Amino acid sequence: MAAIRVGVQLHPQHTSYRSFADAVRQVEALGVDSIWNWDHFFPLYGPADGAHFEAWTLLTAMATLTSRAEIGCLVTCNSYRNPHLLADMARTVDHISGGRLILGIGAGWFQRDYDEYGYEFGTAPDRLRALGRALPQIKQRLERLNPPPLRQPLPILIGGGGEKVTLKLTAQHADMWNGFGPPERYRHKNQVLDNWCREFGRDPATIERTVSVGAGDLDNLDAFVDAGATHIILGLGEPWNFGAVERLVQYRETRGSHV
């Protein structure tokens, strides 16, 4: 059995900065490999106008709150920032973190964010085409920045399961992919991504496979690993369930002892 990594996505909603910061410190202390937030402007569940914090400003804080775990946004909405600016932001947070940033990105989907912040929502194909245009620009800007990112190359994660475009872009541009369950669907998406890699002459093993899970999935992690996941990311909102994080870390240790 292959070794796996584990992470936590802390939802930056219905919380205070102090509580969020404490949670970041706590999950790193518990031993996770990665810590993530998300890129939205309003809560995705619970009271629609509840407390919420912006992703990249928060990532800067997460870089200073941690010393070991990788950090990232799961995932940045491509529509909200100029791709050259985003590359510069990522390079800067990479330096602040000492080379621990993962640049997570996707096409975007939450219409309220677009409407209230003045972005054009358009259609899903419009947003995917924009992501396809942005990825080469991000990579080119990363190569031109002075100083360059500490980590070379700075890893790019693409989130989403669209088989015709998103997974194709992943095979072309990404170092990591993030998908969702159930395990049978995740397995299928992994196979589609493998096929795209082969079409572009790329070794599928060069893309790390991450999966987002909830606390209710912790009894079924073997199924996700068997479906191809090598990096399991547990989503948590306040009140923070650190017991679930401990279970996830223990799963990694127990499975690793059988590798």
GROMACS .gro file of C-alpha atoms in nm:
model
  259
    1MET     CA    1   0.000   0.000   0.000
    2ALA     CA    2   0.124   0.346  -0.090
    3ALA     CA    3   0.191   0.606   0.179
    4ILE     CA    4  -0.065   0.885   0.199
    5ARG     CA    5  -0.080   1.242   0.325
    6VAL     CA    6  -0.360   1.413   0.517
    7GLY     CA    7  -0.484   1.769   0.539
    8VAL     CA    8  -0.761   1.987   0.680
    9GLN     CA    9  -0.965   2.257   0.509
   10LEU     CA   10  -1.079   2.506   0.774
   11HIS     CA   11  -1.388   2.688   0.653
   12PRO     CA   12  -1.338   3.065   0.702
   13GLN     CA   13  -1.703   3.129   0.786
   14HIS     CA   14  -1.917   3.166   1.099
   15THR     CA   15  -1.603   3.214   1.306
   16SER     CA   16  -1.375   3.486   1.442
   17TYR     CA   17  -1.018   3.542   1.331
   18ARG     CA   18  -0.893   3.446   1.677
   19SER     CA   19  -1.080   3.115   1.666
   20PHE     CA   20  -0.964   3.043   1.310
   21ALA     CA   21  -0.603   3.120   1.399
   22ASP     CA   22  -0.621   2.895   1.704
   23ALA     CA   23  -0.759   2.617   1.484
   24VAL     CA   24  -0.475   2.658   1.234
   25ARG     CA   25  -0.219   2.621   1.512
   26GLN     CA   26  -0.402   2.325   1.661
   27VAL     CA   27  -0.435   2.120   1.342
   28GLU     CA   28  -0.067   2.173   1.262
   29ALA     CA   29   0.020   2.058   1.615
   30LEU     CA   30  -0.191   1.747   1.557
   31GLY     CA   31   0.035   1.655   1.267
   32VAL     CA   32  -0.152   1.720   0.941
   33ASP     CA   33   0.050   1.759   0.623
   34SER     CA   34  -0.155   2.044   0.474
   35ILE     CA   35  -0.395   2.318   0.588
   36TRP     CA   36  -0.639   2.491   0.350
   37ASN     CA   37  -0.910   2.755   0.337
   38TRP     CA   38  -1.150   2.838   0.051
   39ASP     CA   39  -1.201   3.136  -0.179
   40HIS     CA   40  -1.549   3.278  -0.127
   41PHE     CA   41  -1.693   3.604   0.001
   42PHE     CA   42  -2.001   3.470   0.177
   43PRO     CA   43  -2.080   3.154   0.378
   44LEU     CA   44  -2.160   2.840   0.182
   45TYR     CA   45  -2.386   2.699   0.453
   46GLY     CA   46  -2.560   2.827   0.763
   47PRO     CA   47  -2.678   3.190   0.785
   48ALA     CA   48  -2.614   3.343   0.443
   49ASP     CA   49  -2.487   3.673   0.582
   50GLY     CA   50  -2.278   3.531   0.865
   51ALA     CA   51  -1.916   3.614   0.936
   52HIS     CA   52  -1.671   3.536   0.656
   53PHE     CA   53  -1.306   3.615   0.573
   54GLU     CA   54  -1.120   3.665   0.243
   55ALA     CA   55  -0.898   3.378   0.133
   56TRP     CA   56  -0.561   3.518   0.027
   57THR     CA   57  -0.532   3.769   0.308
   58LEU     CA   58  -0.606   3.479   0.540
   59LEU     CA   59  -0.346   3.260   0.366
   60THR     CA   60  -0.081   3.518   0.454
   61ALA     CA   61  -0.179   3.484   0.818
   62MET     CA   62  -0.181   3.105   0.788
   63ALA     CA   63   0.176   3.123   0.656
   64THR     CA   64   0.288   3.306   0.969
   65LEU     CA   65   0.083   3.088   1.206
   66THR     CA   66   0.247   2.766   1.086
   67SER     CA   67   0.600   2.638   1.039
   68ARG     CA   68   0.572   2.289   0.891
   69ALA     CA   69   0.244   2.212   0.713
   70GLU     CA   70   0.184   2.312   0.353
   71ILE     CA   71  -0.087   2.574   0.306
   72GLY     CA   72  -0.322   2.661   0.024
   73CYS     CA   73  -0.662   2.771  -0.095
   74LEU     CA   74  -0.896   2.488  -0.191
   75VAL     CA   75  -0.948   2.647  -0.434
   76THR     CA   76  -0.886   3.000  -0.561
   77CYS     CA   77  -1.154   3.125  -0.801
   78ASN     CA   78  -0.976   3.219  -1.122
   79SER     CA   79  -1.233   3.489  -1.199
   80TYR     CA   80  -1.159   3.708  -0.897
   81ARG     CA   81  -0.798   3.811  -0.970
   82ASN     CA   82  -0.585   3.895  -1.270
   83PRO     CA   83  -0.366   3.588  -1.339
   84HIS     CA   84  -0.042   3.787  -1.326
   85LEU     CA   85  -0.144   3.941  -0.994
   86LEU     CA   86  -0.241   3.599  -0.860
   87ALA     CA   87   0.099   3.459  -0.955
   88ASP     CA   88   0.267   3.746  -0.772
   89MET     CA   89   0.048   3.694  -0.466
   90ALA     CA   90   0.129   3.324  -0.466
   91ARG     CA   91   0.503   3.390  -0.499
   92THR     CA   92   0.486   3.634  -0.208
   93VAL     CA   93   0.297   3.395   0.021
   94ASP     CA   94   0.538   3.121  -0.085
   95HIS     CA   95   0.824   3.334   0.052
   96ILE     CA   96   0.633   3.426   0.369
   97SER     CA   97   0.569   3.057   0.434
   98GLY     CA   98   0.925   2.949   0.365
   99GLY     CA   99   0.828   2.759   0.051
  100ARG     CA  100   0.515   2.580   0.174
  101LEU     CA  101   0.243   2.726  -0.052
  102ILE     CA  102   0.033   2.521  -0.293
  103LEU     CA  103  -0.148   2.732  -0.554
  104GLY     CA  104  -0.496   2.579  -0.566
  105ILE     CA  105  -0.720   2.710  -0.844
  106GLY     CA  106  -1.051   2.638  -1.016
  107ALA     CA  107  -1.294   2.794  -1.260
  108GLY     CA  108  -1.542   2.928  -0.999
  109TRP     CA  109  -1.907   2.847  -0.940
  110PHE     CA  110  -2.070   3.046  -0.655
  111GLN     CA  111  -2.288   3.302  -0.831
  112ARG     CA  112  -2.351   3.521  -0.526
  113ASP     CA  113  -1.979   3.602  -0.505
  114TYR     CA  114  -1.983   3.718  -0.866
  115ASP     CA  115  -2.303   3.918  -0.841
  116GLU     CA  116  -2.227   4.105  -0.520
  117TYR     CA  117  -1.861   4.178  -0.599
  118GLY     CA  118  -1.925   4.288  -0.957
  119TYR     CA  119  -1.773   4.002  -1.155
  120GLU     CA  120  -1.941   3.868  -1.467
  121PHE     CA  121  -2.075   3.521  -1.390
  122GLY     CA  122  -2.131   3.413  -1.751
  123THR     CA  123  -2.156   3.044  -1.824
  124ALA     CA  124  -1.960   2.745  -1.702
  125PRO     CA  125  -1.788   2.712  -2.043
  126ASP     CA  126  -1.695   3.083  -2.024
  127ARG     CA  127  -1.532   3.032  -1.684
  128LEU     CA  128  -1.349   2.720  -1.797
  129ARG     CA  129  -1.213   2.896  -2.104
  130ALA     CA  130  -1.093   3.178  -1.879
  131LEU     CA  131  -0.916   2.925  -1.655
  132GLY     CA  132  -0.753   2.769  -1.960
  133ARG     CA  133  -0.621   3.111  -2.066
  134ALA     CA  134  -0.504   3.201  -1.716
  135LEU     CA  135  -0.298   2.892  -1.633
  136PRO     CA  136  -0.020   2.953  -1.890
  137GLN     CA  137  -0.009   3.320  -1.789
  138ILE     CA  138   0.030   3.226  -1.421
  139LYS     CA  139   0.313   2.987  -1.500
  140GLN     CA  140   0.487   3.241  -1.725
  141ARG     CA  141   0.463   3.515  -1.461
  142LEU     CA  142   0.601   3.282  -1.194
  143GLU     CA  143   0.906   3.228  -1.416
  144ARG     CA  144   0.960   3.606  -1.455
  145LEU     CA  145   0.917   3.723  -1.095
  146ASN     CA  146   1.212   3.858  -0.900
  147PRO     CA  147   1.276   3.699  -0.662
  148PRO     CA  148   1.131   3.373  -0.794
  149PRO     CA  149   0.927   3.139  -0.574
  150LEU     CA  150   1.132   2.952  -0.316
  151ARG     CA  151   0.983   2.622  -0.428
  152GLN     CA  152   1.062   2.530  -0.786
  153PRO     CA  153   0.826   2.469  -0.938
  154LEU     CA  154   0.560   2.621  -0.716
  155PRO     CA  155   0.297   2.341  -0.714
  156ILE     CA  156  -0.038   2.407  -0.881
  157LEU     CA  157  -0.350   2.219  -0.774
  158ILE     CA  158  -0.662   2.224  -0.990
  159GLY     CA  159  -0.996   2.147  -0.830
  160GLY     CA  160  -1.298   2.009  -1.013
  161GLY     CA  161  -1.420   1.700  -1.192
  162GLY     CA  162  -1.526   1.815  -1.538
  163GLU     CA  163  -1.408   1.536  -1.767
  164LYS     CA  164  -1.382   1.727  -2.096
  165VAL     CA  165  -1.206   2.045  -1.979
  166THR     CA  166  -1.108   2.056  -1.609
  167LEU     CA  167  -0.932   1.720  -1.603
  168LYS     CA  168  -0.771   1.798  -1.939
  169LEU     CA  169  -0.632   2.124  -1.796
  170THR     CA  170  -0.512   1.930  -1.493
  171ALA     CA  171  -0.317   1.691  -1.713
  172GLN     CA  172  -0.166   1.985  -1.900
  173HIS     CA  173  -0.081   2.222  -1.615
  174ALA     CA  174  -0.121   2.084  -1.261
  175ASP     CA  175   0.092   1.906  -1.007
  176MET     CA  176  -0.207   1.809  -0.792
  177TRP     CA  177  -0.579   1.744  -0.844
  178ASN     CA  178  -0.867   1.771  -0.598
  179GLY     CA  179  -1.193   1.583  -0.634
  180PHE     CA  180  -1.487   1.456  -0.428
  181GLY     CA  181  -1.658   1.130  -0.348
  182PRO     CA  182  -1.829   0.898  -0.335
  183PRO     CA  183  -1.537   0.662  -0.394
  184GLU     CA  184  -1.686   0.508  -0.709
  185ARG     CA  185  -1.715   0.849  -0.875
  186TYR     CA  186  -1.371   0.950  -0.752
  187ARG     CA  187  -1.222   0.634  -0.903
  188HIS     CA  188  -1.384   0.714  -1.239
  189LYS     CA  189  -1.253   1.073  -1.238
  190ASN     CA  190  -0.905   0.943  -1.156
  191GLN     CA  191  -0.923   0.711  -1.455
  192VAL     CA  192  -1.032   0.997  -1.681
  193LEU     CA  193  -0.740   1.206  -1.557
  194ASP     CA  194  -0.503   0.915  -1.621
  195ASN     CA  195  -0.633   0.894  -1.978
  196TRP     CA  196  -0.577   1.267  -2.035
  197CYS     CA  197  -0.223   1.232  -1.900
  198ARG     CA  198  -0.149   0.955  -2.146
  199GLU     CA  199  -0.290   1.163  -2.430
  200PHE     CA  200  -0.039   1.438  -2.347
  201GLY     CA  201   0.247   1.194  -2.291
  202ARG     CA  202   0.257   1.258  -1.919
  203ASP     CA  203   0.312   1.002  -1.644
  204PRO     CA  204  -0.014   0.997  -1.441
  205ALA     CA  205   0.189   0.935  -1.126
  206THR     CA  206   0.331   1.290  -1.149
  207ILE     CA  207  -0.007   1.434  -1.038
  208GLU     CA  208  -0.083   1.399  -0.667
  209ARG     CA  209  -0.446   1.292  -0.615
  210THR     CA  210  -0.625   1.473  -0.333
  211VAL     CA  211  -0.982   1.413  -0.218
  212SER     CA  212  -1.209   1.629  -0.003
  213VAL     CA  213  -1.399   1.438   0.264
  214GLY     CA  214  -1.622   1.513   0.562
  215ALA     CA  215  -1.619   1.373   0.914
  216GLY     CA  216  -1.882   1.121   0.804
  217ASP     CA  217  -1.634   0.968   0.560
  218LEU     CA  218  -1.371   0.879   0.820
  219ASP     CA  219  -1.494   0.520   0.843
  220ASN     CA  220  -1.460   0.480   0.467
  221LEU     CA  221  -1.112   0.614   0.397
  222ASP     CA  222  -0.976   0.286   0.263
  223ALA     CA  223  -1.230   0.309  -0.021
  224PHE     CA  224  -1.100   0.652  -0.123
  225VAL     CA  225  -0.739   0.533  -0.109
  226ASP     CA  226  -0.827   0.225  -0.310
  227ALA     CA  227  -0.994   0.459  -0.563
  228GLY     CA  228  -0.665   0.645  -0.608
  229ALA     CA  229  -0.648   0.912  -0.336
  230THR     CA  230  -0.302   0.981  -0.197
  231HIS     CA  231  -0.386   1.298   0.000
  232ILE     CA  232  -0.707   1.310   0.207
  233ILE     CA  233  -0.837   1.655   0.305
  234LEU     CA  234  -1.098   1.680   0.580
  235GLY     CA  235  -1.335   1.978   0.566
  236LEU     CA  236  -1.417   2.143   0.901
  237GLY     CA  237  -1.627   2.437   1.012
  238GLU     CA  238  -1.670   2.594   1.353
  239PRO     CA  239  -1.712   2.441   1.608
  240TRP     CA  240  -1.387   2.270   1.512
  241ASN     CA  241  -1.391   1.891   1.547
  242PHE     CA  242  -1.030   1.824   1.645
  243GLY     CA  243  -1.123   1.467   1.734
  244ALA     CA  244  -1.192   1.405   1.366
  245VAL     CA  245  -0.849   1.548   1.279
  246GLU     CA  246  -0.687   1.313   1.530
  247ARG     CA  247  -0.869   1.019   1.369
  248LEU     CA  248  -0.746   1.126   1.025
  249VAL     CA  249  -0.385   1.156   1.140
  250GLN     CA  250  -0.410   0.819   1.315
  251TYR     CA  251  -0.542   0.666   0.994
  252ARG     CA  252  -0.234   0.794   0.811
  253GLU     CA  253  -0.006   0.650   1.079
  254THR     CA  254  -0.181   0.315   1.090
  255ARG     CA  255  -0.187   0.279   0.714
  256GLY     CA  256   0.176   0.392   0.688
  257SER     CA  257   0.283   0.123   0.932
  258HIS     CA  258   0.155  -0.135   0.682
  259VAL     CA  259   0.330   0.009   0.375
   0.00000   0.00000   0.00000
